[in-house]
mmCIF file of C-alpha atoms and ligand atoms in Angstrom:
data_model
loop_
_atom_site.group_PDB
_atom_site.id
_atom_site.type_symbol
_atom_site.label_atom_id
_atom_site.label_comp_id
_atom_site.label_asym_id
_atom_site.label_seq_id
_atom_site.Cartn_x
_atom_site.Cartn_y
_atom_site.Cartn_z
ATOM 1 C CA MET A 232 32.494 28.177 -37.658
ATOM 2 C CA PRO A 233 29.454 26.715 -39.494
ATOM 3 C CA SER A 234 29.091 28.284 -42.936
ATOM 4 C CA PRO A 235 25.712 29.469 -44.263
ATOM 5 C CA GLN A 236 25.926 26.624 -46.842
ATOM 6 C CA ASP A 237 26.011 23.885 -44.146
ATOM 7 C CA PRO A 238 22.719 21.989 -43.790
ATOM 8 C CA PRO A 239 20.883 23.274 -40.711
ATOM 9 C CA VAL A 240 21.324 20.930 -37.734
ATOM 10 C CA SER A 241 17.679 21.521 -36.921
ATOM 11 C CA ARG A 242 16.835 19.355 -39.967
ATOM 12 C CA ALA A 243 19.384 16.595 -39.272
ATOM 13 C CA GLY A 244 18.946 12.980 -38.217
ATOM 14 C CA HIS A 245 16.597 11.422 -40.779
ATOM 15 C CA PRO A 246 18.131 8.109 -41.983
ATOM 16 C CA PRO A 247 17.924 7.090 -45.638
ATOM 17 C CA ALA A 248 15.343 4.382 -46.446
ATOM 18 C CA PHE A 249 16.832 0.881 -46.059
ATOM 19 C CA VAL A 250 15.860 -2.614 -47.179
ATOM 20 C CA THR A 251 17.079 -4.376 -44.009
ATOM 21 C CA PRO A 252 14.681 -3.512 -41.212
ATOM 22 C CA PRO A 253 15.902 -3.621 -37.591
ATOM 23 C CA SER A 254 15.368 -6.977 -35.860
ATOM 24 C CA VAL A 255 13.668 -5.234 -32.965
ATOM 25 C CA PRO A 256 11.156 -2.455 -33.641
ATOM 26 C CA PRO A 257 12.614 0.974 -32.919
ATOM 27 C CA ILE A 258 11.344 3.398 -30.323
ATOM 28 C CA TRP A 259 9.276 5.907 -32.264
ATOM 29 C CA GLN A 260 10.386 8.769 -30.049
ATOM 30 C CA THR A 261 8.667 11.584 -31.882
ATOM 31 C CA THR A 262 6.089 14.186 -30.934
ATOM 32 C CA ALA A 263 4.511 14.342 -34.380
ATOM 33 C CA PHE A 264 4.635 12.796 -37.868
ATOM 34 C CA ASP A 265 5.392 14.732 -41.066
ATOM 35 C CA LEU A 266 2.563 15.238 -43.521
ATOM 36 C CA PRO A 267 3.528 15.281 -47.243
ATOM 37 C CA ASP A 268 0.301 17.022 -48.272
ATOM 38 C CA LEU A 269 -3.213 17.779 -47.042
ATOM 39 C CA GLU A 270 -4.723 14.799 -48.821
ATOM 40 C CA VAL A 271 -2.580 12.444 -46.721
ATOM 41 C CA LEU A 272 -3.633 14.328 -43.585
ATOM 42 C CA GLN A 273 -7.265 13.796 -44.531
ATOM 43 C CA GLN A 274 -6.753 10.085 -45.305
ATOM 44 C CA VAL A 275 -4.854 9.335 -42.096
ATOM 45 C CA GLY A 276 -7.250 11.405 -39.996
ATOM 46 C CA SER A 277 -10.261 9.515 -41.359
ATOM 47 C CA GLY A 278 -8.603 6.111 -41.052
ATOM 48 C CA GLN A 279 -8.491 5.440 -44.806
ATOM 49 C CA ALA A 280 -4.680 5.282 -44.757
ATOM 50 C CA THR A 281 -2.396 3.833 -42.078
ATOM 51 C CA GLY A 282 -0.376 6.542 -40.408
ATOM 52 C CA HIS A 283 0.043 8.655 -37.339
ATOM 53 C CA ILE A 284 -0.262 12.365 -36.764
ATOM 54 C CA TYR A 285 0.485 13.231 -33.149
ATOM 55 C CA THR A 286 1.838 10.917 -30.422
ATOM 56 C CA ARG A 287 -0.772 11.913 -27.831
ATOM 57 C CA ASP A 288 -3.330 10.359 -30.241
ATOM 58 C CA SER A 289 -1.289 7.444 -31.581
ATOM 59 C CA ASN A 290 2.229 6.159 -32.142
ATOM 60 C CA PRO A 291 3.430 3.061 -34.049
ATOM 61 C CA GLY A 292 4.862 1.534 -30.847
ATOM 62 C CA HIS A 293 1.544 1.988 -29.026
ATOM 63 C CA THR A 294 -0.368 0.457 -31.932
ATOM 64 C CA ALA A 295 1.935 -2.576 -32.005
ATOM 65 C CA LEU A 296 1.642 -3.046 -28.244
ATOM 66 C CA ALA A 297 -2.145 -2.638 -28.341
ATOM 67 C CA GLU A 298 -2.329 -5.374 -31.004
ATOM 68 C CA THR A 299 -0.099 -7.650 -28.924
ATOM 69 C CA ILE A 300 -2.349 -7.141 -25.880
ATOM 70 C CA ALA A 301 -5.516 -7.741 -27.893
ATOM 71 C CA GLY A 302 -4.097 -11.037 -29.155
ATOM 72 C CA MET A 303 -3.090 -12.136 -25.664
ATOM 73 C CA GLU A 304 -6.534 -11.355 -24.226
ATOM 74 C CA HIS A 305 -8.536 -12.830 -27.164
ATOM 75 C CA ALA A 306 -10.013 -9.355 -27.697
ATOM 76 C CA GLU A 307 -11.090 -7.477 -30.795
ATOM 77 C CA ALA A 308 -8.807 -4.526 -29.994
ATOM 78 C CA GLY A 309 -6.361 -3.172 -27.430
ATOM 79 C CA ALA A 310 -5.246 0.229 -26.158
ATOM 80 C CA VAL A 311 -2.356 1.639 -24.126
ATOM 81 C CA PHE A 312 -2.311 4.370 -21.474
ATOM 82 C CA SER A 313 0.017 6.301 -19.207
ATOM 83 C CA SER A 314 -0.545 3.870 -16.300
ATOM 84 C CA GLY A 315 -2.958 1.295 -14.950
ATOM 85 C CA MET A 316 -4.921 4.139 -13.354
ATOM 86 C CA GLY A 317 -4.985 5.909 -16.723
ATOM 87 C CA ALA A 318 -6.442 2.780 -18.348
ATOM 88 C CA ILE A 319 -9.110 2.293 -15.660
ATOM 89 C CA ALA A 320 -10.107 5.975 -15.679
ATOM 90 C CA ALA A 321 -10.296 6.101 -19.498
ATOM 91 C CA VAL A 322 -12.496 3.000 -19.690
ATOM 92 C CA ILE A 323 -14.850 4.241 -16.940
ATOM 93 C CA MET A 324 -15.093 7.717 -18.486
ATOM 94 C CA SER A 325 -15.841 6.163 -21.876
ATOM 95 C CA LEU A 326 -18.783 4.169 -20.529
ATOM 96 C CA CYS A 327 -20.246 6.474 -17.867
ATOM 97 C CA SER A 328 -21.634 9.987 -17.530
ATOM 98 C CA THR A 329 -22.924 11.995 -14.581
ATOM 99 C CA ASN A 330 -25.756 10.195 -12.716
ATOM 100 C CA ASP A 331 -24.812 6.796 -14.153
ATOM 101 C CA HIS A 332 -24.354 3.921 -11.727
ATOM 102 C CA LEU A 333 -21.208 1.818 -11.193
ATOM 103 C CA LEU A 334 -21.130 -1.562 -9.501
ATOM 104 C CA VAL A 335 -17.648 -2.312 -8.144
ATOM 105 C CA SER A 336 -15.969 -4.911 -5.993
ATOM 106 C CA ARG A 337 -15.402 -3.517 -2.502
ATOM 107 C CA SER A 338 -11.946 -5.137 -2.439
ATOM 108 C CA LEU A 339 -10.597 -3.165 -5.428
ATOM 109 C CA TYR A 340 -7.003 -1.917 -5.457
ATOM 110 C CA GLY A 341 -6.901 1.052 -3.050
ATOM 111 C CA ARG A 342 -6.288 3.735 -5.657
ATOM 112 C CA THR A 343 -9.053 2.374 -7.913
ATOM 113 C CA LEU A 344 -11.466 2.554 -4.987
ATOM 114 C CA GLN A 345 -10.371 6.148 -4.400
ATOM 115 C CA LEU A 346 -10.922 6.895 -8.097
ATOM 116 C CA VAL A 347 -14.527 5.622 -8.173
ATOM 117 C CA ARG A 348 -15.284 7.374 -4.865
ATOM 118 C CA ARG A 349 -13.907 10.601 -6.364
ATOM 119 C CA LEU A 350 -16.102 10.119 -9.439
ATOM 120 C CA GLN A 351 -19.023 9.721 -7.056
ATOM 121 C CA SER A 352 -18.286 12.787 -4.897
ATOM 122 C CA GLN A 353 -17.029 15.159 -7.590
ATOM 123 C CA PHE A 354 -18.871 14.065 -10.742
ATOM 124 C CA ARG A 355 -22.060 12.608 -9.224
ATOM 125 C CA LEU A 356 -21.702 9.062 -10.470
ATOM 126 C CA GLN A 357 -23.661 6.582 -8.352
ATOM 127 C CA LEU A 358 -21.585 3.873 -6.716
ATOM 128 C CA THR A 359 -22.305 0.501 -5.117
ATOM 129 C CA GLU A 360 -19.392 -1.390 -3.552
ATOM 130 C CA VAL A 361 -20.173 -5.107 -3.269
ATOM 131 C CA PRO A 362 -18.553 -8.283 -1.933
ATOM 132 C CA ILE A 363 -17.840 -9.857 -5.296
ATOM 133 C CA GLY A 364 -17.941 -13.399 -3.907
ATOM 134 C CA ASN A 365 -21.684 -13.046 -3.316
ATOM 135 C CA THR A 366 -22.764 -13.431 -6.956
ATOM 136 C CA ALA A 367 -26.362 -14.340 -5.988
ATOM 137 C CA GLN A 368 -26.808 -10.789 -4.672
ATOM 138 C CA LEU A 369 -25.484 -9.028 -7.810
ATOM 139 C CA ALA A 370 -28.507 -9.150 -10.117
ATOM 140 C CA GLY A 371 -30.620 -7.377 -7.470
ATOM 141 C CA LEU A 372 -28.215 -4.428 -7.443
ATOM 142 C CA ILE A 373 -28.625 -3.549 -11.117
ATOM 143 C CA ARG A 374 -30.348 -0.203 -11.761
ATOM 144 C CA SER A 375 -31.685 1.131 -15.041
ATOM 145 C CA ASN A 376 -28.615 3.430 -15.177
ATOM 146 C CA THR A 377 -25.969 0.810 -14.277
ATOM 147 C CA ARG A 378 -23.251 1.155 -16.935
ATOM 148 C CA LEU A 379 -20.527 -1.211 -15.787
ATOM 149 C CA CYS A 380 -19.274 -3.640 -13.177
ATOM 150 C CA LEU A 381 -15.589 -3.476 -12.239
ATOM 151 C CA VAL A 382 -13.812 -6.369 -10.517
ATOM 152 C CA GLU A 383 -10.270 -7.686 -10.143
ATOM 153 C CA SER A 384 -9.358 -11.233 -11.114
ATOM 154 C CA VAL A 385 -7.566 -11.690 -7.770
ATOM 155 C CA SER A 386 -7.768 -9.020 -5.069
ATOM 156 C CA ASN A 387 -5.051 -7.247 -3.140
ATOM 157 C CA PRO A 388 -3.819 -8.193 -0.531
ATOM 158 C CA LEU A 389 -6.223 -10.966 0.603
ATOM 159 C CA LEU A 390 -6.290 -12.712 -2.792
ATOM 160 C CA GLU A 391 -10.020 -13.143 -3.089
ATOM 161 C CA VAL A 392 -10.579 -14.862 -6.447
ATOM 162 C CA ALA A 393 -13.434 -13.504 -8.566
ATOM 163 C CA ASP A 394 -15.494 -16.150 -10.316
ATOM 164 C CA ILE A 395 -15.577 -14.107 -13.542
ATOM 165 C CA GLY A 396 -17.963 -16.490 -15.317
ATOM 166 C CA ALA A 397 -20.464 -16.391 -12.429
ATOM 167 C CA VAL A 398 -20.289 -12.585 -12.205
ATOM 168 C CA ALA A 399 -20.784 -12.238 -15.968
ATOM 169 C CA ALA A 400 -23.727 -14.666 -15.848
ATOM 170 C CA ALA A 401 -25.343 -12.696 -12.986
ATOM 171 C CA LEU A 402 -25.056 -9.427 -14.966
ATOM 172 C CA PRO A 403 -25.768 -10.425 -18.574
ATOM 173 C CA SER A 404 -26.664 -6.898 -19.755
ATOM 174 C CA ILE A 405 -23.911 -4.979 -17.902
ATOM 175 C CA PRO A 406 -20.381 -4.629 -19.335
ATOM 176 C CA LEU A 407 -18.063 -6.494 -16.954
ATOM 177 C CA ILE A 408 -14.603 -4.885 -16.751
ATOM 178 C CA VAL A 409 -11.879 -7.044 -15.193
ATOM 179 C CA ASP A 410 -8.595 -5.721 -13.830
ATOM 180 C CA ASN A 411 -6.351 -8.666 -14.688
ATOM 181 C CA THR A 412 -3.121 -7.172 -13.300
ATOM 182 C CA PHE A 413 -2.460 -9.912 -10.728
ATOM 183 C CA THR A 414 -2.967 -12.925 -12.970
ATOM 184 C CA THR A 415 -2.378 -11.770 -16.586
ATOM 185 C CA SER A 416 -3.662 -13.509 -19.691
ATOM 186 C CA GLU A 417 -1.103 -16.265 -19.077
ATOM 187 C CA LEU A 418 -3.261 -17.585 -16.235
ATOM 188 C CA LEU A 419 -6.779 -16.454 -17.152
ATOM 189 C CA ARG A 420 -8.433 -14.634 -20.041
ATOM 190 C CA PRO A 421 -11.477 -12.833 -18.622
ATOM 191 C CA LEU A 422 -13.017 -12.347 -22.081
ATOM 192 C CA ASP A 423 -13.201 -16.131 -22.491
ATOM 193 C CA HIS A 424 -15.328 -16.170 -19.299
ATOM 194 C CA GLY A 425 -17.832 -13.550 -20.438
ATOM 195 C CA ALA A 426 -16.131 -10.261 -19.477
ATOM 196 C CA CYS A 427 -16.531 -7.287 -21.829
ATOM 197 C CA ALA A 428 -13.075 -5.759 -21.379
ATOM 198 C CA VAL A 429 -9.835 -6.185 -19.459
ATOM 199 C CA VAL A 430 -7.589 -3.517 -17.932
ATOM 200 C CA HIS A 431 -4.026 -3.937 -16.696
ATOM 201 C CA SER A 432 -1.369 -2.126 -14.818
ATOM 202 C CA ALA A 433 1.453 -3.117 -17.183
ATOM 203 C CA SER A 434 3.764 -1.512 -14.598
ATOM 204 C CA LYS A 435 3.521 -4.911 -12.871
ATOM 205 C CA TYR A 436 3.834 -8.370 -14.511
ATOM 206 C CA LEU A 437 3.310 -7.451 -18.172
ATOM 207 C CA ASN A 438 6.510 -5.436 -18.209
ATOM 208 C CA GLY A 439 7.857 -7.423 -15.288
ATOM 209 C CA HIS A 440 11.107 -5.574 -14.617
ATOM 210 C CA GLY A 441 10.037 -2.821 -12.229
ATOM 211 C CA ASP A 442 11.021 0.010 -14.575
ATOM 212 C CA VAL A 443 7.840 1.071 -16.402
ATOM 213 C CA MET A 444 4.602 2.984 -15.749
ATOM 214 C CA LEU A 445 2.033 1.904 -18.317
ATOM 215 C CA GLY A 446 -1.555 0.691 -18.552
ATOM 216 C CA THR A 447 -3.372 -1.387 -21.140
ATOM 217 C CA ALA A 448 -6.924 -2.336 -21.983
ATOM 218 C CA ALA A 449 -8.452 -4.899 -24.340
ATOM 219 C CA GLY A 450 -12.022 -5.435 -25.487
ATOM 220 C CA PRO A 451 -14.527 -4.350 -28.167
ATOM 221 C CA ALA A 452 -12.978 -2.115 -30.859
ATOM 222 C CA GLU A 453 -15.572 0.618 -30.268
ATOM 223 C CA LEU A 454 -14.806 0.812 -26.543
ATOM 224 C CA MET A 455 -11.038 0.773 -27.137
ATOM 225 C CA ALA A 456 -11.361 3.620 -29.664
ATOM 226 C CA ALA A 457 -13.473 5.616 -27.195
ATOM 227 C CA ALA A 458 -11.007 4.993 -24.361
ATOM 228 C CA THR A 459 -8.072 6.024 -26.571
ATOM 229 C CA GLU A 460 -9.917 9.214 -27.518
ATOM 230 C CA THR A 461 -10.657 9.901 -23.831
ATOM 231 C CA ALA A 462 -6.999 9.335 -22.966
ATOM 232 C CA SER A 463 -5.894 11.749 -25.657
ATOM 233 C CA LEU A 464 -8.255 14.462 -24.369
ATOM 234 C CA PHE A 465 -7.307 13.986 -20.703
ATOM 235 C CA GLY A 466 -3.602 13.403 -21.425
ATOM 236 C CA GLN A 467 -3.542 9.793 -20.188
ATOM 237 C CA ASN A 468 -1.477 8.688 -23.191
ATOM 238 C CA ALA A 469 1.503 6.355 -22.838
ATOM 239 C CA ASN A 470 4.924 7.455 -24.021
ATOM 240 C CA PRO A 471 6.971 5.687 -26.703
ATOM 241 C CA PHE A 472 9.819 4.456 -24.508
ATOM 242 C CA GLU A 473 7.484 2.875 -21.933
ATOM 243 C CA SER A 474 5.488 1.035 -24.576
ATOM 244 C CA TRP A 475 8.742 -0.184 -26.157
ATOM 245 C CA LEU A 476 9.961 -1.495 -22.783
ATOM 246 C CA THR A 477 6.606 -3.188 -22.162
ATOM 247 C CA GLN A 478 6.704 -4.881 -25.566
ATOM 248 C CA ARG A 479 10.166 -6.169 -24.655
ATOM 249 C CA GLY A 480 9.010 -7.378 -21.235
ATOM 250 C CA LEU A 481 6.077 -9.255 -22.764
ATOM 251 C CA ARG A 482 8.393 -11.526 -24.750
ATOM 252 C CA THR A 483 9.310 -13.359 -21.539
ATOM 253 C CA LEU A 484 5.901 -13.180 -19.808
ATOM 254 C CA PRO A 485 5.029 -16.892 -20.305
ATOM 255 C CA LEU A 486 8.345 -18.034 -18.821
ATOM 256 C CA ARG A 487 8.207 -15.570 -15.953
ATOM 257 C CA MET A 488 4.635 -16.394 -14.969
ATOM 258 C CA ARG A 489 5.295 -20.136 -15.073
ATOM 259 C CA GLN A 490 8.335 -19.850 -12.812
ATOM 260 C CA ILE A 491 6.708 -17.287 -10.482
ATOM 261 C CA CYS A 492 3.588 -19.467 -10.027
ATOM 262 C CA GLU A 493 5.685 -22.501 -9.155
ATOM 263 C CA THR A 494 7.912 -20.648 -6.670
ATOM 264 C CA THR A 495 4.936 -18.905 -5.067
ATOM 265 C CA ARG A 496 3.088 -22.153 -4.455
ATOM 266 C CA GLY A 497 6.194 -23.626 -2.811
ATOM 267 C CA LEU A 498 6.778 -20.507 -0.713
ATOM 268 C CA ALA A 499 3.139 -20.421 0.467
ATOM 269 C CA GLU A 500 3.362 -24.058 1.584
ATOM 270 C CA TYR A 501 6.646 -23.384 3.371
ATOM 271 C CA LEU A 502 5.352 -20.227 5.129
ATOM 272 C CA ASN A 503 2.241 -22.136 6.198
ATOM 273 C CA GLN A 504 4.475 -24.393 8.323
ATOM 274 C CA GLN A 505 6.351 -21.600 10.136
ATOM 275 C CA ALA A 506 5.432 -20.897 13.758
ATOM 276 C CA ALA A 507 6.314 -17.188 13.346
ATOM 277 C CA VAL A 508 3.588 -16.887 10.695
ATOM 278 C CA ALA A 509 0.022 -16.816 12.066
ATOM 279 C CA THR A 510 -1.841 -16.799 8.739
ATOM 280 C CA VAL A 511 -0.983 -17.354 5.079
ATOM 281 C CA HIS A 512 -3.359 -15.948 2.465
ATOM 282 C CA TYR A 513 -2.881 -17.911 -0.755
ATOM 283 C CA PRO A 514 -5.854 -19.169 -2.800
ATOM 284 C CA LEU A 515 -4.383 -22.592 -3.554
ATOM 285 C CA LEU A 516 -4.097 -23.482 0.147
ATOM 286 C CA PRO A 517 -7.203 -25.458 1.241
ATOM 287 C CA ASP A 518 -8.155 -23.096 4.088
ATOM 288 C CA HIS A 519 -8.415 -20.032 1.816
ATOM 289 C CA ALA A 520 -11.995 -18.804 1.231
ATOM 290 C CA SER A 521 -11.455 -18.886 -2.560
ATOM 291 C CA TYR A 522 -9.803 -22.325 -2.650
ATOM 292 C CA GLU A 523 -12.422 -24.068 -4.783
ATOM 293 C CA THR A 524 -12.797 -21.211 -7.270
ATOM 294 C CA ALA A 525 -9.013 -20.900 -7.500
ATOM 295 C CA CYS A 526 -8.533 -24.630 -8.198
ATOM 296 C CA ARG A 527 -11.158 -24.465 -10.944
ATOM 297 C CA LEU A 528 -9.975 -21.225 -12.632
ATOM 298 C CA TYR A 529 -6.236 -21.267 -11.947
ATOM 299 C CA PRO A 530 -4.815 -24.779 -12.273
ATOM 300 C CA GLN A 531 -1.375 -23.284 -13.090
ATOM 301 C CA GLY A 532 -1.372 -20.947 -10.076
ATOM 302 C CA THR A 533 -2.786 -17.567 -9.106
ATOM 303 C CA GLY A 534 0.389 -15.608 -9.824
ATOM 304 C CA GLY A 535 3.146 -14.330 -7.556
ATOM 305 C CA ILE A 536 1.327 -12.832 -4.596
ATOM 306 C CA VAL A 537 1.151 -14.438 -1.165
ATOM 307 C CA THR A 538 0.220 -12.464 1.959
ATOM 308 C CA ILE A 539 1.173 -13.353 5.519
ATOM 309 C CA GLU A 540 0.232 -12.175 8.998
ATOM 310 C CA LEU A 541 3.083 -12.427 11.491
ATOM 311 C CA ALA A 542 2.367 -14.165 14.790
ATOM 312 C CA ALA A 543 4.027 -11.226 16.584
ATOM 313 C CA ARG A 544 1.616 -8.293 16.573
ATOM 314 C CA GLY A 545 1.992 -4.719 15.382
ATOM 315 C CA ARG A 546 4.144 -2.598 13.108
ATOM 316 C CA GLU A 547 7.301 -3.124 15.174
ATOM 317 C CA ALA A 548 7.337 -6.855 14.256
ATOM 318 C CA VAL A 549 7.211 -5.865 10.590
ATOM 319 C CA SER A 550 10.085 -3.400 11.066
ATOM 320 C CA ARG A 551 12.210 -6.086 12.746
ATOM 321 C CA PHE A 552 11.612 -8.338 9.738
ATOM 322 C CA MET A 553 12.497 -5.515 7.326
ATOM 323 C CA ARG A 554 15.768 -4.676 9.094
ATOM 324 C CA ALA A 555 16.826 -8.344 9.201
ATOM 325 C CA VAL A 556 16.447 -8.970 5.453
ATOM 326 C CA PRO A 557 17.308 -5.914 3.348
ATOM 327 C CA GLU A 558 17.574 -8.353 0.410
ATOM 328 C CA LEU A 559 13.767 -8.515 0.447
ATOM 329 C CA PRO A 560 13.061 -4.811 -0.080
ATOM 330 C CA PHE A 561 9.803 -3.161 0.866
ATOM 331 C CA SER A 562 8.655 -1.555 -2.338
ATOM 332 C CA PRO A 563 5.121 -0.310 -2.947
ATOM 333 C CA SER A 564 4.685 -2.159 -6.234
ATOM 334 C CA LEU A 565 4.612 -5.787 -7.389
ATOM 335 C CA GLY A 566 5.456 -7.944 -10.367
ATOM 336 C CA ASP A 567 9.168 -7.079 -10.380
ATOM 337 C CA ALA A 568 11.840 -9.623 -11.405
ATOM 338 C CA ARG A 569 13.060 -9.552 -7.798
ATOM 339 C CA THR A 570 10.943 -10.490 -4.811
ATOM 340 C CA THR A 571 9.549 -7.426 -3.064
ATOM 341 C CA LEU A 572 7.414 -6.943 0.035
ATOM 342 C CA SER A 573 4.824 -4.396 0.943
ATOM 343 C CA HIS A 574 2.950 -3.327 4.034
ATOM 344 C CA PRO A 575 -0.694 -2.917 2.997
ATOM 345 C CA ALA A 576 -1.677 -1.003 6.171
ATOM 346 C CA SER A 577 0.733 1.821 5.312
ATOM 347 C CA THR A 578 0.655 1.680 1.488
ATOM 348 C CA SER A 579 -2.321 0.400 -0.522
ATOM 349 C CA HIS A 580 -4.800 0.777 2.368
ATOM 350 C CA ARG A 581 -3.363 3.813 4.144
ATOM 351 C CA PHE A 582 -6.323 5.981 3.088
ATOM 352 C CA MET A 583 -8.670 3.873 5.240
ATOM 353 C CA ASP A 584 -9.164 4.731 8.908
ATOM 354 C CA ASP A 585 -8.392 2.049 11.512
ATOM 355 C CA ASP A 586 -11.965 0.752 11.720
ATOM 356 C CA GLU A 587 -12.378 0.463 7.978
ATOM 357 C CA ARG A 588 -9.007 -1.281 7.718
ATOM 358 C CA THR A 589 -9.898 -3.751 10.467
ATOM 359 C CA ALA A 590 -13.215 -4.463 8.715
ATOM 360 C CA ALA A 591 -11.280 -5.028 5.474
ATOM 361 C CA GLY A 592 -9.052 -7.564 7.282
ATOM 362 C CA ILE A 593 -5.755 -5.647 6.970
ATOM 363 C CA PRO A 594 -3.898 -5.804 10.320
ATOM 364 C CA ASP A 595 -0.630 -3.976 11.058
ATOM 365 C CA GLU A 596 1.376 -7.237 11.102
ATOM 366 C CA MET A 597 0.407 -8.114 7.521
ATOM 367 C CA ILE A 598 3.106 -8.385 4.831
ATOM 368 C CA ARG A 599 2.300 -8.828 1.158
ATOM 369 C CA ILE A 600 4.918 -10.744 -0.812
ATOM 370 C CA SER A 601 5.397 -10.364 -4.564
ATOM 371 C CA VAL A 602 7.502 -13.337 -5.585
ATOM 372 C CA GLY A 603 10.150 -12.729 -8.239
ATOM 373 C CA LEU A 604 12.536 -14.930 -10.174
ATOM 374 C CA GLU A 605 14.801 -16.085 -7.320
ATOM 375 C CA SER A 606 14.861 -19.802 -6.501
ATOM 376 C CA LEU A 607 12.548 -21.169 -3.825
ATOM 377 C CA GLU A 608 15.603 -22.253 -1.809
ATOM 378 C CA GLN A 609 16.980 -18.692 -1.820
ATOM 379 C CA LEU A 610 13.663 -17.284 -0.647
ATOM 380 C CA GLN A 611 13.347 -19.870 2.119
ATOM 381 C CA ARG A 612 16.780 -18.839 3.425
ATOM 382 C CA ASP A 613 15.758 -15.160 3.345
ATOM 383 C CA PHE A 614 12.455 -15.784 5.134
ATOM 384 C CA ASP A 615 14.117 -18.044 7.712
ATOM 385 C CA ARG A 616 16.347 -15.116 8.640
ATOM 386 C CA GLY A 617 13.556 -12.530 8.675
ATOM 387 C CA LEU A 618 11.162 -14.680 10.698
ATOM 388 C CA ALA A 619 13.879 -15.528 13.226
ATOM 389 C CA ALA A 620 14.312 -11.772 13.867
ATOM 390 C CA VAL A 621 10.587 -11.176 14.426
HETATM 391 C C1 PLP B 728 -0.868 -1.165 -9.567
HETATM 392 C C2 PLP B 728 -2.267 -1.492 -9.843
HETATM 393 C C3 PLP B 728 -3.116 -0.583 -10.501
HETATM 394 C C4 PLP B 728 -2.659 0.793 -10.900
HETATM 395 O O1 PLP B 728 -1.698 0.723 -11.886
HETATM 396 P P1 PLP B 728 -0.567 1.851 -12.110
HETATM 397 O O2 PLP B 728 0.171 1.353 -13.293
HETATM 398 O O3 PLP B 728 0.232 1.902 -10.845
HETATM 399 O O4 PLP B 728 -1.303 3.123 -12.347
HETATM 400 C C5 PLP B 728 -4.412 -0.969 -10.754
HETATM 401 N N1 PLP B 728 -4.871 -2.182 -10.402
HETATM 402 C C6 PLP B 728 -4.097 -3.079 -9.749
HETATM 403 C C7 PLP B 728 -4.678 -4.395 -9.387
HETATM 404 C C8 PLP B 728 -2.775 -2.760 -9.453
HETATM 405 O O5 PLP B 728 -2.011 -3.654 -8.804
#
């Protein structure tokens, strides 16, 4: 029986101060932070003193991760969000109001395209979707109310490479926002090429282990503060455990990207020689439309994505491949430590009707490969088996 003199368990768990800090930062798993008096509240709230008040607004783990991201992207400041979509939405909502105009790449990630179309239909933003390769056309599309241009460094699943410097030069007065999820700052830093800000789905390569949902942004301090404020109001804040896991994943990002780029290049060359594969989409193969831009911008590689079209037509060919190699799982994500596959026609591009999908160049027999950390030899054995079954 607890006695009335026992300390209440509701107050338990605060460690004494110590002079030997943990080697790895802790997870600051707390809803709020205790305020010793109202003066401290005022100082922290106004930014005069370093501190945190409520985790939806800020958390020490988020701040540390945001600083890491800013450093990686050569940006003034960083910010973290609940997901890549949370980051993209917060940045757009911080720059745009009703009746403002957005210029976006027409090959954006499917959900991002749905987001900007929703902003158009529900909140009356004006939208122009453009082929981002045609930079000569861009300047003519600017309106007096154009507030941003949104592009991806490398598109999904056809791997069109954006010439960030050329886009930025064509739109000198418009903030250029680059989704750098596919390539990461290890391969290209959009801010060095004239972009205003970068957004990431850290759920992919930044964390790199397939066990996190988190988004990040990096860019001017004012924009990052506005996006963080937007995220707090709309509840797009990250949580402490996910930002801790992402910080841990980032420690091996350089090694992972180096290995993934090397394996992917080898796998693309191998797949290009297989009779069961009709087409290989990989920017560092000479017949890819972005070959020259890719060679110039990505000497180390364009990351871990390579997309193939099977010679056998239709969804059934894809299913035969899937059943033959369960070791290469179909998983609607990318950037995991293991190699995963996806079927764009039924995942990222499922919201398009057949005509729109055909126009976008996404046939039923297309498979998108996200190369992981297995050896090239292992992957060649797996693909040999899968392609033989097709
Ligand atoms: C996955 C992805 C997103 C969305 O990120 P989430 O973390 O899933 O919300 C945005 N852009 C690209 C290029 C992506 O691959």
